[in-house]
Amino acid sequence: MKMSKRLLTGVIMSSVVVIVLIVKFVLFGQQAPVAAESFRTKGKPGAKIQVLEYTDFQCPACAKAAGMIDEVYKKYPDKVYLELKYFPLPRHNFARQASAYVECAGAQGQFWPLHNVLFKTQESWAKMSSVDEYFSQLAVSLGVNGEKLAACVKDSAVEAVINKDVESGKASGVNSTPTFFVNGKMVVGGPSFVREVEALIGEGK
Amino acid sequence: MFVVIRVILGVLFVVSGMEKVISPAENFQYVIEGYAIFPPVLAHAASVVFPWIELFTGLFIALGLWLQPALMGMLLISTTFILVVGQAIIRRLPLENCGCFGNLIHLPLQGVIVLDSTIFALTLLLLLNTRETSKFGLDTFYDRAVGSGKTRKGQKT
């Protein structure tokens, strides 16, 4: 017996929906990532709003978001706890190197200072043909030991840290930057992050 | 040739739609917000609904099922893409890539306009040649079935 055209349409559509839901569950069904304690964090660990940010140092939207995050911290210094994770996008040729330098500066206590400087100078270094010397000079000017830094950025353990972050981001459905998980809820882009934080703080009033 | 174009266009939309429906909607919402047309609430609604429309439109075109309305849907979608990307180029919005294929392909806005215009032209071509385009499609299969049913009924009476 032939299936009617409308019935066939319904069967096709429901099968696709079921397949998509299964694939979605398999790929991203795990619990949303949460912020942990490390030198890549800022704010009070027990703060009401826990944020995990996946960033790319060569992404212009991430540079803008960094300014927005600073504003949020000025406004609500005790209410937000943020952990940063690296998510260098393949199309940004220096993003991975930038992550390595920031990670290594972090090992010497200068994570946030180099993070801030790299975002502020992003437009200039993104156009350079090579960035190692520039990144190194910036880090040294912040008080980082140049020799230790040079050895650190070549260390495969640093590469492993970045890869781990990228993999954890992909497993949570991250494909662009900046992506935030605000109390476990995914939001993409600086303006969405600010809206979400404002909403959560507004709820608590 | 029309059938090949039909299947290619359909598969293109299926792949593009599938990538977006599988990925969290927040990623596509971010893309839509980048075009600075919709307020966040509408951008969120569009990020949830639009990928499904894209996916089913592509699927029906590839299968040749409800072909004419599906082609008209594709025409409407490609027109929307051209307008949205066009206004972004005119307004010089700082978009690194279109985001229209999710994370699969990264195209600059100028490249997307060319691609969308090609899709628009090909869809129009298919619409103007529906009979050729529907060959080997499910619509043809059902039309034949209905046609032969009518003939048999006609013979009985």
Coordinates of C-alpha atoms in Angstrom, one line a residue:
Chain A
M1 CA 0.0 0.0 0.0
K2 CA 1.4 3.4 -1.0
M3 CA 1.9 6.0 1.7
S4 CA 0.0 9.2 1.1
K5 CA 2.2 12.3 0.3
R6 CA 1.2 14.1 3.4
L7 CA 2.0 11.1 5.6
L8 CA 5.3 10.7 3.9
T9 CA 6.1 14.4 4.5
G10 CA 5.2 13.9 8.2
V11 CA 7.4 10.8 8.5
I12 CA 10.4 12.5 6.9
M13 CA 10.0 15.6 9.0
S14 CA 9.6 13.7 12.3
S15 CA 12.5 11.4 11.4
V16 CA 14.8 14.4 10.8
V17 CA 13.7 16.1 14.1
V18 CA 14.4 12.8 16.0
I19 CA 17.8 12.4 14.3
V20 CA 18.8 16.0 15.0
L21 CA 17.7 15.7 18.7
I22 CA 19.7 12.5 19.1
V23 CA 22.8 14.0 17.5
K24 CA 22.5 17.2 19.6
F25 CA 22.2 15.1 22.8
V26 CA 25.2 13.0 21.9
L27 CA 27.4 16.0 21.0
F28 CA 26.3 18.6 23.5
G29 CA 24.2 16.7 26.1
Q30 CA 26.8 17.0 28.8
Q31 CA 26.6 19.4 31.7
A32 CA 27.6 23.0 30.9
P33 CA 31.1 23.8 32.0
V34 CA 31.6 25.8 35.2
A35 CA 34.4 28.2 36.4
A36 CA 37.2 26.6 38.4
E37 CA 40.0 28.2 40.5
S38 CA 43.3 29.1 38.7
F39 CA 45.4 32.1 37.8
R40 CA 43.0 32.6 34.8
T41 CA 40.2 33.8 37.1
K42 CA 39.1 37.1 38.5
G43 CA 36.5 38.0 41.1
K44 CA 35.4 36.2 44.3
P45 CA 35.2 32.4 43.9
G46 CA 31.9 32.3 45.8
A47 CA 30.3 35.1 43.8
K48 CA 26.6 34.8 42.7
I49 CA 27.4 34.8 39.0
Q50 CA 29.9 32.2 37.8
V51 CA 31.2 32.9 34.3
L52 CA 33.4 30.8 32.0
E53 CA 34.7 32.7 29.0
Y54 CA 36.1 31.2 25.8
T55 CA 38.3 33.8 24.1
D56 CA 40.5 34.3 21.2
F57 CA 43.1 37.1 21.5
Q58 CA 43.0 37.9 17.8
C59 CA 39.2 38.2 17.7
P60 CA 38.1 41.9 17.5
A61 CA 34.7 41.0 19.2
C62 CA 36.7 39.5 22.1
A63 CA 38.7 42.7 22.5
K64 CA 35.5 44.7 22.7
A65 CA 34.0 42.1 25.2
A66 CA 37.1 42.5 27.4
G67 CA 36.2 46.2 27.8
M68 CA 32.6 45.2 28.6
I69 CA 33.8 42.7 31.2
D70 CA 35.9 45.4 32.8
E71 CA 32.8 47.7 33.0
V72 CA 30.8 44.8 34.6
Y73 CA 33.6 44.4 37.2
K74 CA 33.6 48.2 37.9
K75 CA 29.8 48.1 38.4
Y76 CA 29.5 44.8 40.3
P77 CA 32.9 44.0 41.8
D78 CA 31.8 41.3 44.2
K79 CA 29.1 39.6 42.1
V80 CA 30.9 38.0 39.3
Y81 CA 33.6 35.3 39.2
L82 CA 35.1 34.7 35.8
E83 CA 37.4 32.0 34.5
L84 CA 39.0 32.5 31.1
K85 CA 39.6 29.6 28.7
Y86 CA 41.5 29.7 25.4
F87 CA 39.7 29.2 22.1
P88 CA 42.0 30.3 19.3
L89 CA 40.1 30.1 16.1
P90 CA 42.0 28.5 13.2
R91 CA 41.5 31.5 10.9
H92 CA 43.4 33.7 13.3
N93 CA 47.1 33.0 12.6
F94 CA 48.5 34.5 15.9
A95 CA 45.7 33.6 18.3
R96 CA 47.4 30.3 19.5
Q97 CA 50.7 32.0 20.1
A98 CA 49.0 34.8 22.0
S99 CA 47.3 32.2 24.2
A100 CA 50.7 30.5 24.9
Y101 CA 52.3 33.8 25.9
V102 CA 49.4 34.8 28.2
E103 CA 49.4 31.3 29.7
C104 CA 53.2 31.6 30.3
A105 CA 52.9 35.1 31.7
G106 CA 50.2 33.7 34.0
A107 CA 52.7 31.2 35.4
Q108 CA 54.8 34.2 36.5
G109 CA 51.8 36.1 37.9
Q110 CA 51.1 38.4 35.0
F111 CA 48.1 36.7 33.3
W112 CA 45.6 39.6 33.4
P113 CA 48.1 42.4 32.6
L114 CA 49.3 40.6 29.5
H115 CA 45.7 39.6 28.6
N116 CA 44.7 43.3 28.8
V117 CA 47.7 44.6 26.8
L118 CA 47.3 42.0 24.0
F119 CA 43.6 43.0 23.6
K120 CA 44.5 46.7 23.6
T121 CA 47.3 46.3 21.0
Q122 CA 45.4 43.7 19.0
E123 CA 44.9 45.8 15.9
S124 CA 48.6 46.5 15.5
W125 CA 50.0 43.0 16.2
A126 CA 47.3 41.2 14.1
K127 CA 48.9 42.8 11.0
M128 CA 52.5 41.9 11.8
S129 CA 54.3 39.1 10.0
S130 CA 55.8 37.7 13.2
V131 CA 54.7 38.3 16.7
D132 CA 57.1 36.4 19.0
E133 CA 59.4 39.3 19.6
Y134 CA 56.6 41.7 20.2
F135 CA 54.7 39.5 22.6
S136 CA 58.0 38.8 24.5
Q137 CA 58.8 42.5 24.7
L138 CA 55.3 43.3 26.0
A139 CA 55.5 40.5 28.7
V140 CA 59.0 41.6 29.8
S141 CA 57.8 45.2 30.1
L142 CA 55.2 43.9 32.6
G143 CA 57.9 42.2 34.7
V144 CA 57.9 38.7 33.2
N145 CA 61.3 36.9 33.0
G146 CA 62.1 36.7 29.3
E147 CA 64.2 33.5 29.5
K148 CA 61.6 31.6 31.4
L149 CA 58.9 32.9 29.1
A150 CA 60.8 31.8 26.0
A151 CA 61.3 28.3 27.4
C152 CA 57.7 28.2 28.5
V153 CA 56.0 29.1 25.2
K154 CA 57.9 26.2 23.6
D155 CA 56.8 23.7 26.2
S156 CA 54.4 21.1 24.9
A157 CA 52.5 21.3 28.3
V158 CA 51.3 24.8 27.4
E159 CA 50.1 23.6 24.0
A160 CA 48.3 20.8 25.8
V161 CA 46.6 23.4 28.1
I162 CA 45.3 25.3 25.1
N163 CA 44.2 22.1 23.3
K164 CA 42.4 21.0 26.4
D165 CA 40.5 24.3 26.5
V166 CA 39.6 24.1 22.8
E167 CA 38.4 20.5 23.2
S168 CA 36.3 21.4 26.2
G169 CA 34.8 24.4 24.3
K170 CA 34.0 22.2 21.3
A171 CA 32.3 19.6 23.6
S172 CA 30.1 22.4 25.0
G173 CA 29.1 23.7 21.5
V174 CA 31.5 26.6 21.3
N175 CA 32.3 27.6 17.7
S176 CA 32.8 31.3 17.9
T177 CA 34.3 33.8 20.3
P178 CA 33.7 35.2 22.8
T179 CA 31.4 32.6 24.2
F180 CA 30.4 32.7 27.8
F181 CA 28.7 30.2 30.2
V182 CA 27.0 32.4 32.7
N183 CA 25.8 30.2 35.6
G184 CA 25.9 27.4 33.1
K185 CA 23.9 29.2 30.4
M186 CA 25.6 29.7 27.1
V187 CA 25.7 33.2 25.7
V188 CA 27.7 34.4 22.7
G189 CA 29.1 37.9 22.3
G190 CA 29.9 40.7 24.7
P191 CA 26.5 42.5 24.6
S192 CA 24.7 39.2 25.3
F193 CA 27.0 38.5 28.3
V194 CA 26.3 42.0 29.8
R195 CA 22.5 41.5 29.3
E196 CA 22.7 38.1 31.0
V197 CA 24.7 39.4 33.9
E198 CA 22.3 42.4 34.3
A199 CA 19.3 40.1 34.2
L200 CA 20.7 37.8 36.9
I201 CA 21.7 40.8 39.1
G202 CA 18.2 42.3 38.5
E203 CA 16.5 39.1 39.6
G204 CA 18.4 39.1 42.9
K205 CA 17.3 42.7 43.8
Chain B
M1 CA 21.1 19.2 -15.6
F2 CA 18.1 20.7 -13.8
V3 CA 17.9 17.7 -11.5
V4 CA 21.6 18.0 -10.7
I5 CA 21.3 21.7 -9.8
R6 CA 18.2 20.9 -7.7
V7 CA 20.0 18.2 -5.7
I8 CA 23.1 20.4 -5.3
L9 CA 21.1 23.4 -4.0
G10 CA 19.0 21.1 -1.8
V11 CA 22.0 19.4 -0.2
L12 CA 23.7 22.8 0.3
F13 CA 20.7 24.0 2.3
V14 CA 20.5 20.7 4.2
V15 CA 24.1 20.8 5.2
S16 CA 23.9 24.5 6.2
G17 CA 20.6 24.1 8.1
M18 CA 21.8 20.8 9.8
E19 CA 25.0 22.5 11.1
K20 CA 22.9 25.3 12.6
V21 CA 20.2 23.1 14.2
I22 CA 22.8 20.8 15.7
S23 CA 24.9 23.6 17.1
P24 CA 23.5 25.5 20.1
A25 CA 21.2 28.3 18.9
E26 CA 23.2 30.9 20.7
N27 CA 26.0 30.6 18.1
F28 CA 23.6 31.5 15.3
Q29 CA 21.9 34.2 17.4
Y30 CA 25.4 35.8 17.7
V31 CA 25.7 35.7 13.9
I32 CA 22.2 37.3 13.5
E33 CA 23.0 40.0 16.1
G34 CA 26.1 40.9 14.2
Y35 CA 23.9 42.1 11.3
A36 CA 22.3 44.6 13.6
I37 CA 18.8 44.4 12.3
F38 CA 16.8 42.5 14.9
P39 CA 16.5 43.2 18.7
P40 CA 17.9 40.4 20.8
V41 CA 14.5 38.7 21.4
L42 CA 13.7 38.5 17.7
A43 CA 17.3 37.4 16.9
H44 CA 16.9 34.5 19.4
A45 CA 13.6 33.5 17.9
A46 CA 15.1 33.6 14.4
S47 CA 18.1 31.6 15.5
V48 CA 15.8 28.8 16.6
V49 CA 13.3 28.8 13.8
F50 CA 15.3 29.8 10.7
P51 CA 17.7 26.8 10.6
W52 CA 14.8 24.3 10.6
I53 CA 13.2 26.2 7.7
E54 CA 16.5 26.1 5.9
L55 CA 17.0 22.4 6.6
F56 CA 13.5 21.3 5.5
T57 CA 13.5 23.6 2.4
G58 CA 16.7 22.0 1.3
L59 CA 15.5 18.5 2.1
F60 CA 12.3 18.9 0.1
I61 CA 14.1 20.4 -2.8
A62 CA 16.7 17.6 -2.8
L63 CA 14.0 14.9 -2.6
G64 CA 11.7 16.7 -5.1
L65 CA 8.9 16.8 -2.6
W66 CA 6.5 19.8 -2.6
L67 CA 9.0 21.1 -5.1
Q68 CA 7.3 24.3 -6.2
P69 CA 6.6 25.8 -2.7
A70 CA 10.1 24.6 -1.6
L71 CA 11.7 26.4 -4.5
M72 CA 9.7 29.5 -3.7
G73 CA 10.9 29.2 -0.1
M74 CA 14.5 29.0 -1.3
L75 CA 14.0 32.1 -3.5
L76 CA 12.6 33.9 -0.5
I77 CA 15.5 32.8 1.7
S78 CA 18.2 33.7 -0.8
T79 CA 16.5 37.1 -1.3
T80 CA 16.6 37.7 2.5
F81 CA 20.3 36.7 2.6
I82 CA 21.1 39.1 -0.2
L83 CA 19.3 42.0 1.5
V84 CA 20.7 41.2 5.0
V85 CA 24.3 40.8 3.8
G86 CA 23.9 43.8 1.4
Q87 CA 22.9 46.1 4.2
A88 CA 25.8 44.9 6.2
I89 CA 28.2 45.7 3.4
I90 CA 26.7 49.2 2.9
R91 CA 26.8 49.9 6.6
R92 CA 30.3 48.6 6.8
L93 CA 29.5 46.4 9.7
P94 CA 32.6 44.9 11.3
L95 CA 31.8 41.2 10.4
E96 CA 34.7 38.9 9.8
N97 CA 32.6 36.4 7.9
C98 CA 29.0 35.9 7.1
G99 CA 28.3 33.0 9.5
C100 CA 25.7 31.7 7.1
F101 CA 27.1 28.2 6.9
G102 CA 27.6 28.0 10.6
N103 CA 31.1 26.8 11.4
L104 CA 31.5 24.9 8.1
I105 CA 32.6 27.6 5.6
H106 CA 33.9 31.1 6.4
L107 CA 33.2 33.5 3.6
P108 CA 33.7 37.3 3.5
L109 CA 30.5 39.2 3.0
Q110 CA 31.4 40.1 -0.7
G111 CA 31.8 36.4 -1.4
V112 CA 28.5 35.6 0.2
I113 CA 26.6 38.2 -2.0
V114 CA 28.0 36.4 -5.1
L115 CA 27.0 33.0 -3.7
D116 CA 23.5 34.1 -2.7
S117 CA 23.0 35.8 -6.0
T118 CA 24.0 32.5 -7.8
I119 CA 21.6 30.5 -5.6
F120 CA 18.9 33.1 -6.4
A121 CA 19.5 32.8 -10.1
L122 CA 19.7 29.0 -10.1
T123 CA 16.5 28.7 -8.0
L124 CA 14.7 31.0 -10.4
L125 CA 15.9 28.9 -13.3
L126 CA 14.6 25.8 -11.6
L127 CA 11.2 27.4 -10.9
L128 CA 10.9 28.4 -14.5
N129 CA 11.6 24.8 -15.5
T130 CA 9.6 22.9 -12.9
R131 CA 8.8 20.0 -15.2
E132 CA 12.4 19.2 -15.9
T133 CA 13.5 20.0 -12.4
S134 CA 10.9 17.6 -10.8
K135 CA 12.3 14.6 -12.7
F136 CA 13.3 11.7 -10.4
G137 CA 11.6 13.6 -7.5
L138 CA 9.0 12.3 -5.1
D139 CA 6.4 14.7 -6.5
T140 CA 6.7 13.0 -9.9
F141 CA 6.3 9.6 -8.3
Y142 CA 3.1 10.7 -6.6
D143 CA 1.7 12.6 -9.7
R144 CA 2.2 9.4 -11.7
A145 CA 0.5 7.3 -9.0
V146 CA -2.5 9.7 -9.0
G147 CA -2.5 9.9 -12.8
S148 CA -2.6 6.1 -13.2
G149 CA -5.2 5.8 -10.5
K150 CA -7.5 8.2 -12.4
T151 CA -6.9 6.3 -15.6
R152 CA -7.8 3.0 -14.0
K153 CA -11.0 4.6 -12.5
G154 CA -11.8 6.0 -16.0
Q155 CA -11.4 2.6 -17.6
K156 CA -13.8 1.0 -15.1
T157 CA -16.7 3.4 -15.7

